[in-house]
Amino acid sequence: MKILKSTDAVCFLFLILISLLSGSILAHQVTFFVHNKCPFPIWPATAPNTGHPVIADGGFYLPSGKSQQIIAPWDWNGRIWARTGCNFSSNRLPACQTGDCDGRLACNGLIGIPPVTLVQISLQADKSKPNFYDVSLVDGYNIPISITSRPLSSKCTIGGCSKNLNSLCPHELQVINNNGEIIACKSACLAFNLDSFCCRNEFGSPEKCKPNVYSNVFKKACPNYYSYAFDSPPPLVNCASKEYVITFCPSSWGDGELNSM
């Protein structure tokens, strides 16, 4: 039997410790697989809620057809969205046509300028409890998003939109680029800043703030998303998993149907 020297024994114990710690660290993380199925590049961005760390540097470039992993602590809370039409080589602000964060590639905690389709995430530190997430159009829409767990589970899935909301967007809510293209659709709250649309002050309850003509347009195109603040039943998913898939433009892009997956 070979007897380990003291230095060998120390190294051996150190490797065991590193292995155990690595396993512990991995067990305390959640992985998001971010896919870009849009026929154009996007710049996914992340912003943590107060007290939580910045993940994925707050933003990165993702070409059409490509994917990237985002690692988050198991108790992370925050938001994820996609920026479109970005040009970081000039000094012009905003650098992105939608979702810009002060002209930066790495948002580093900054929240993007609406309107954008927003993924809201609340991971639970207690692994016995499910994680919560939703897709919100409360501030508006730019591109469709789907979310599911890995492995795939129907109860963990938020499907994409049935129609391209930009093509249905009322004129008064439209965001148009220099080429005359509709690149985003504001919510009524963002466009008009009225309490009745924003569900605040005397309208700050589900009884007082009801669906309106604009939120109904959003709901018809994207039935799996929050169309306004008190959308009911709440399209909030709770699902226990260590891996999730976030897909931008989950199906064909255009005026036709944008199927869930």
CSV table of C-alpha atoms in Angstrom, one decimal:
chain,number,residue,atom,x,y,z
A,1,MET,CA,0.0,0.0,0.0
A,2,LYS,CA,1.4,3.4,-1.0
A,3,ILE,CA,1.7,5.9,1.8
A,4,LEU,CA,1.0,9.5,0.8
A,5,LYS,CA,3.6,12.1,1.8
A,6,SER,CA,2.3,15.0,3.9
A,7,THR,CA,2.4,17.3,0.9
A,8,ASP,CA,0.6,14.8,-1.3
A,9,ALA,CA,-2.0,14.3,1.4
A,10,VAL,CA,-2.6,18.1,1.6
A,11,CYS,CA,-3.0,18.3,-2.1
A,12,PHE,CA,-5.3,15.4,-2.2
A,13,LEU,CA,-7.6,16.9,0.5
A,14,PHE,CA,-7.5,20.2,-1.3
A,15,LEU,CA,-8.7,18.7,-4.5
A,16,ILE,CA,-11.5,16.9,-2.6
A,17,LEU,CA,-12.5,20.3,-1.0
A,18,ILE,CA,-12.5,22.1,-4.4
A,19,SER,CA,-14.6,19.3,-5.9
A,20,LEU,CA,-17.1,19.5,-3.1
A,21,LEU,CA,-17.2,23.3,-3.2
A,22,SER,CA,-17.7,23.2,-7.0
A,23,GLY,CA,-20.6,20.9,-6.7
A,24,SER,CA,-22.1,23.1,-4.0
A,25,ILE,CA,-21.7,26.2,-6.2
A,26,LEU,CA,-23.3,24.4,-9.2
A,27,ALA,CA,-26.2,23.3,-7.0
A,28,HIS,CA,-26.8,26.9,-6.0
A,29,GLN,CA,-27.0,28.2,-9.6
A,30,VAL,CA,-29.7,28.4,-12.3
A,31,THR,CA,-28.9,28.4,-16.0
A,32,PHE,CA,-30.8,30.3,-18.6
A,33,PHE,CA,-30.2,29.2,-22.2
A,34,VAL,CA,-30.9,32.2,-24.4
A,35,HIS,CA,-31.8,31.6,-28.0
A,36,ASN,CA,-32.1,34.1,-30.8
A,37,LYS,CA,-34.5,32.8,-33.5
A,38,CYS,CA,-35.1,36.3,-34.9
A,39,PRO,CA,-33.9,36.9,-38.5
A,40,PHE,CA,-31.7,39.7,-37.1
A,41,PRO,CA,-29.2,40.2,-34.3
A,42,ILE,CA,-30.4,41.2,-30.8
A,43,TRP,CA,-28.6,42.4,-27.7
A,44,PRO,CA,-30.1,40.6,-24.7
A,45,ALA,CA,-29.9,42.6,-21.5
A,46,THR,CA,-30.4,41.8,-17.8
A,47,ALA,CA,-31.1,44.0,-14.8
A,48,PRO,CA,-31.2,42.8,-11.2
A,49,ASN,CA,-33.7,43.9,-8.6
A,50,THR,CA,-32.3,45.8,-5.6
A,51,GLY,CA,-29.9,43.7,-3.6
A,52,HIS,CA,-29.1,41.2,-6.4
A,53,PRO,CA,-26.0,41.0,-8.5
A,54,VAL,CA,-25.6,41.8,-12.2
A,55,ILE,CA,-25.5,38.7,-14.3
A,56,ALA,CA,-24.0,38.3,-17.8
A,57,ASP,CA,-22.4,41.7,-17.5
A,58,GLY,CA,-25.9,43.2,-17.9
A,59,GLY,CA,-25.9,42.6,-21.7
A,60,PHE,CA,-24.3,41.0,-24.7
A,61,TYR,CA,-24.5,40.6,-28.5
A,62,LEU,CA,-26.4,37.5,-29.9
A,63,PRO,CA,-26.5,37.0,-33.7
A,64,SER,CA,-29.4,35.4,-35.4
A,65,GLY,CA,-29.6,31.7,-34.9
A,66,LYS,CA,-27.1,31.7,-32.0
A,67,SER,CA,-27.5,30.9,-28.3
A,68,GLN,CA,-25.7,31.8,-25.0
A,69,GLN,CA,-25.9,30.6,-21.4
A,70,ILE,CA,-26.6,33.0,-18.5
A,71,ILE,CA,-25.8,31.7,-15.0
A,72,ALA,CA,-27.7,33.2,-12.1
A,73,PRO,CA,-27.5,32.6,-8.3
A,74,TRP,CA,-30.3,30.4,-7.1
A,75,ASP,CA,-32.1,33.4,-5.3
A,76,TRP,CA,-31.7,35.9,-8.2
A,77,ASN,CA,-34.5,38.4,-8.9
A,78,GLY,CA,-34.6,40.6,-12.0
A,79,ARG,CA,-35.5,41.1,-15.6
A,80,ILE,CA,-34.3,40.1,-19.0
A,81,TRP,CA,-35.2,41.7,-22.3
A,82,ALA,CA,-33.9,42.1,-25.9
A,83,ARG,CA,-32.5,45.3,-27.5
A,84,THR,CA,-32.9,45.7,-31.2
A,85,GLY,CA,-31.3,47.9,-33.9
A,86,CYS,CA,-28.1,48.7,-31.8
A,87,ASN,CA,-25.0,50.5,-33.0
A,88,PHE,CA,-22.4,50.9,-30.3
A,89,SER,CA,-19.7,52.3,-32.7
A,90,SER,CA,-21.1,55.8,-32.7
A,91,ASN,CA,-21.6,58.3,-29.8
A,92,ARG,CA,-25.3,58.7,-30.6
A,93,LEU,CA,-27.8,58.1,-27.8
A,94,PRO,CA,-29.8,55.9,-27.7
A,95,ALA,CA,-27.5,53.3,-29.2
A,96,CYS,CA,-30.4,50.9,-29.7
A,97,GLN,CA,-33.7,51.4,-31.3
A,98,THR,CA,-35.5,49.5,-28.6
A,99,GLY,CA,-34.6,48.6,-25.0
A,100,ASP,CA,-31.5,50.9,-24.8
A,101,CYS,CA,-29.6,51.3,-21.5
A,102,ASP,CA,-27.7,54.6,-21.7
A,103,GLY,CA,-26.0,53.5,-24.9
A,104,ARG,CA,-24.1,50.7,-23.2
A,105,LEU,CA,-23.5,47.2,-24.4
A,106,ALA,CA,-23.2,45.9,-20.8
A,107,CYS,CA,-26.1,47.6,-19.0
A,108,ASN,CA,-24.4,46.8,-15.7
A,109,GLY,CA,-27.7,47.0,-13.7
A,110,LEU,CA,-29.4,49.8,-15.8
A,111,ILE,CA,-33.0,49.2,-16.8
A,112,GLY,CA,-33.8,49.4,-20.5
A,113,ILE,CA,-35.9,52.2,-22.0
A,114,PRO,CA,-39.5,50.9,-22.8
A,115,PRO,CA,-41.3,49.7,-24.8
A,116,VAL,CA,-39.8,46.2,-24.6
A,117,THR,CA,-41.2,42.7,-24.0
A,118,LEU,CA,-40.0,42.0,-20.5
A,119,VAL,CA,-39.2,38.7,-18.8
A,120,GLN,CA,-39.5,39.0,-15.0
A,121,ILE,CA,-37.9,36.4,-12.8
A,122,SER,CA,-38.0,35.5,-9.2
A,123,LEU,CA,-35.8,32.6,-8.2
A,124,GLN,CA,-36.3,31.0,-4.8
A,125,ALA,CA,-33.4,30.4,-2.4
A,126,ASP,CA,-35.4,27.4,-0.9
A,127,LYS,CA,-34.9,24.7,-3.6
A,128,SER,CA,-38.1,23.0,-2.4
A,129,LYS,CA,-40.1,26.0,-3.6
A,130,PRO,CA,-40.8,26.7,-7.3
A,131,ASN,CA,-39.4,29.7,-9.2
A,132,PHE,CA,-41.7,32.4,-10.5
A,133,TYR,CA,-41.5,34.1,-13.9
A,134,ASP,CA,-43.7,35.9,-16.4
A,135,VAL,CA,-43.6,37.9,-19.6
A,136,SER,CA,-44.9,41.4,-19.3
A,137,LEU,CA,-46.3,44.0,-21.8
A,138,VAL,CA,-47.2,46.4,-19.1
A,139,ASP,CA,-44.7,48.9,-20.6
A,140,GLY,CA,-45.1,47.7,-24.2
A,141,TYR,CA,-43.7,45.2,-26.7
A,142,ASN,CA,-40.8,44.9,-29.2
A,143,ILE,CA,-40.4,41.2,-30.0
A,144,PRO,CA,-42.0,37.9,-28.9
A,145,ILE,CA,-40.5,35.7,-26.3
A,146,SER,CA,-41.2,32.1,-25.0
A,147,ILE,CA,-39.9,30.5,-21.8
A,148,THR,CA,-39.8,26.9,-20.7
A,149,SER,CA,-37.9,24.6,-18.5
A,150,ARG,CA,-35.3,22.0,-19.5
A,151,PRO,CA,-36.4,19.2,-19.7
A,152,LEU,CA,-39.5,20.5,-21.4
A,153,SER,CA,-42.7,20.7,-19.3
A,154,SER,CA,-46.0,22.1,-20.4
A,155,LYS,CA,-46.7,23.5,-16.9
A,156,CYS,CA,-43.4,25.4,-17.0
A,157,THR,CA,-44.0,27.0,-20.4
A,158,ILE,CA,-44.9,30.5,-21.5
A,159,GLY,CA,-45.7,30.4,-25.2
A,160,GLY,CA,-45.0,33.1,-27.7
A,161,CYS,CA,-47.5,35.3,-29.5
A,162,SER,CA,-50.2,34.3,-31.9
A,163,LYS,CA,-49.7,37.4,-34.0
A,164,ASN,CA,-46.9,40.0,-34.5
A,165,LEU,CA,-48.2,42.7,-32.2
A,166,ASN,CA,-46.2,45.4,-34.0
A,167,SER,CA,-48.4,44.8,-37.1
A,168,LEU,CA,-51.5,45.2,-35.0
A,169,CYS,CA,-50.3,48.2,-32.9
A,170,PRO,CA,-52.7,51.2,-32.9
A,171,HIS,CA,-51.2,54.2,-34.6
A,172,GLU,CA,-51.0,56.2,-31.3
A,173,LEU,CA,-48.9,53.5,-29.7
A,174,GLN,CA,-46.5,52.9,-32.5
A,175,VAL,CA,-42.7,53.4,-32.3
A,176,ILE,CA,-41.3,54.0,-35.8
A,177,ASN,CA,-37.7,54.0,-36.9
A,178,ASN,CA,-36.1,56.2,-39.5
A,179,ASN,CA,-37.1,53.7,-42.2
A,180,GLY,CA,-40.7,54.1,-41.4
A,181,GLU,CA,-40.9,50.6,-39.8
A,182,ILE,CA,-42.9,49.8,-36.7
A,183,ILE,CA,-40.3,48.5,-34.3
A,184,ALA,CA,-42.2,48.5,-31.0
A,185,CYS,CA,-45.7,49.1,-29.5
A,186,LYS,CA,-46.1,51.2,-26.4
A,187,SER,CA,-48.6,50.3,-23.7
A,188,ALA,CA,-51.4,52.7,-23.1
A,189,CYS,CA,-49.8,53.6,-19.7
A,190,LEU,CA,-46.5,54.5,-21.4
A,191,ALA,CA,-48.2,56.4,-24.2
A,192,PHE,CA,-50.7,58.4,-22.3
A,193,ASN,CA,-49.5,58.3,-18.6
A,194,LEU,CA,-53.0,58.3,-17.3
A,195,ASP,CA,-54.0,56.7,-13.9
A,196,SER,CA,-56.8,54.7,-15.5
A,197,PHE,CA,-54.3,53.0,-17.9
A,198,CYS,CA,-51.5,52.8,-15.4
A,199,CYS,CA,-53.6,51.3,-12.6
A,200,ARG,CA,-52.4,53.8,-10.0
A,201,ASN,CA,-53.9,56.2,-7.4
A,202,GLU,CA,-57.7,55.8,-7.4
A,203,PHE,CA,-57.4,53.1,-10.1
A,204,GLY,CA,-54.8,51.2,-8.1
A,205,SER,CA,-56.8,48.0,-7.5
A,206,PRO,CA,-58.2,45.2,-9.7
A,207,GLU,CA,-61.7,46.4,-9.0
A,208,LYS,CA,-61.0,49.9,-10.4
A,209,CYS,CA,-58.5,49.1,-13.1
A,210,LYS,CA,-60.0,46.9,-15.8
A,211,PRO,CA,-58.9,45.8,-19.3
A,212,ASN,CA,-59.2,48.5,-22.0
A,213,VAL,CA,-59.3,48.7,-25.7
A,214,TYR,CA,-55.5,48.8,-25.9
A,215,SER,CA,-54.7,46.0,-23.4
A,216,ASN,CA,-57.3,43.9,-25.3
A,217,VAL,CA,-55.2,44.3,-28.5
A,218,PHE,CA,-52.1,43.1,-26.5
A,219,LYS,CA,-54.0,40.2,-25.0
A,220,LYS,CA,-55.4,39.0,-28.3
A,221,ALA,CA,-52.0,38.9,-29.9
A,222,CYS,CA,-50.1,37.6,-26.9
A,223,PRO,CA,-52.5,35.7,-24.6
A,224,ASN,CA,-49.7,34.3,-22.4
A,225,TYR,CA,-48.3,37.6,-21.3
A,226,TYR,CA,-49.4,40.3,-18.9
A,227,SER,CA,-51.4,42.8,-21.0
A,228,TYR,CA,-51.8,45.3,-18.2
A,229,ALA,CA,-51.0,45.6,-14.4
A,230,PHE,CA,-54.0,43.6,-13.1
A,231,ASP,CA,-54.3,41.1,-15.8
A,232,SER,CA,-56.5,38.2,-14.6
A,233,PRO,CA,-55.9,35.3,-14.3
A,234,PRO,CA,-52.3,36.4,-13.6
A,235,PRO,CA,-50.1,34.8,-16.3
A,236,LEU,CA,-47.5,34.0,-13.7
A,237,VAL,CA,-45.7,30.6,-14.0
A,238,ASN,CA,-44.3,28.8,-11.0
A,239,CYS,CA,-41.9,26.0,-11.8
A,240,ALA,CA,-39.0,24.2,-10.0
A,241,SER,CA,-36.1,23.7,-12.3
A,242,LYS,CA,-32.3,24.4,-12.6
A,243,GLU,CA,-32.4,25.1,-16.3
A,244,TYR,CA,-34.7,27.3,-18.4
A,245,VAL,CA,-34.8,28.2,-22.1
A,246,ILE,CA,-35.6,31.8,-23.1
A,247,THR,CA,-36.3,32.1,-26.9
A,248,PHE,CA,-36.6,35.4,-28.7
A,249,CYS,CA,-38.8,35.2,-31.8
A,250,PRO,CA,-39.8,31.5,-31.0
A,251,SER,CA,-41.3,31.0,-34.5
A,252,SER,CA,-41.5,32.7,-37.9
A,253,TRP,CA,-41.2,36.5,-37.9
A,254,GLY,CA,-43.7,38.6,-39.7
A,255,ASP,CA,-47.4,39.4,-40.0
A,256,GLY,CA,-48.5,35.8,-39.8
A,257,GLU,CA,-48.7,33.5,-36.8
A,258,LEU,CA,-45.9,33.3,-34.3
A,259,ASN,CA,-46.5,30.0,-32.7
A,260,SER,CA,-45.6,29.2,-29.1
A,261,MET,CA,-42.5,27.0,-29.7
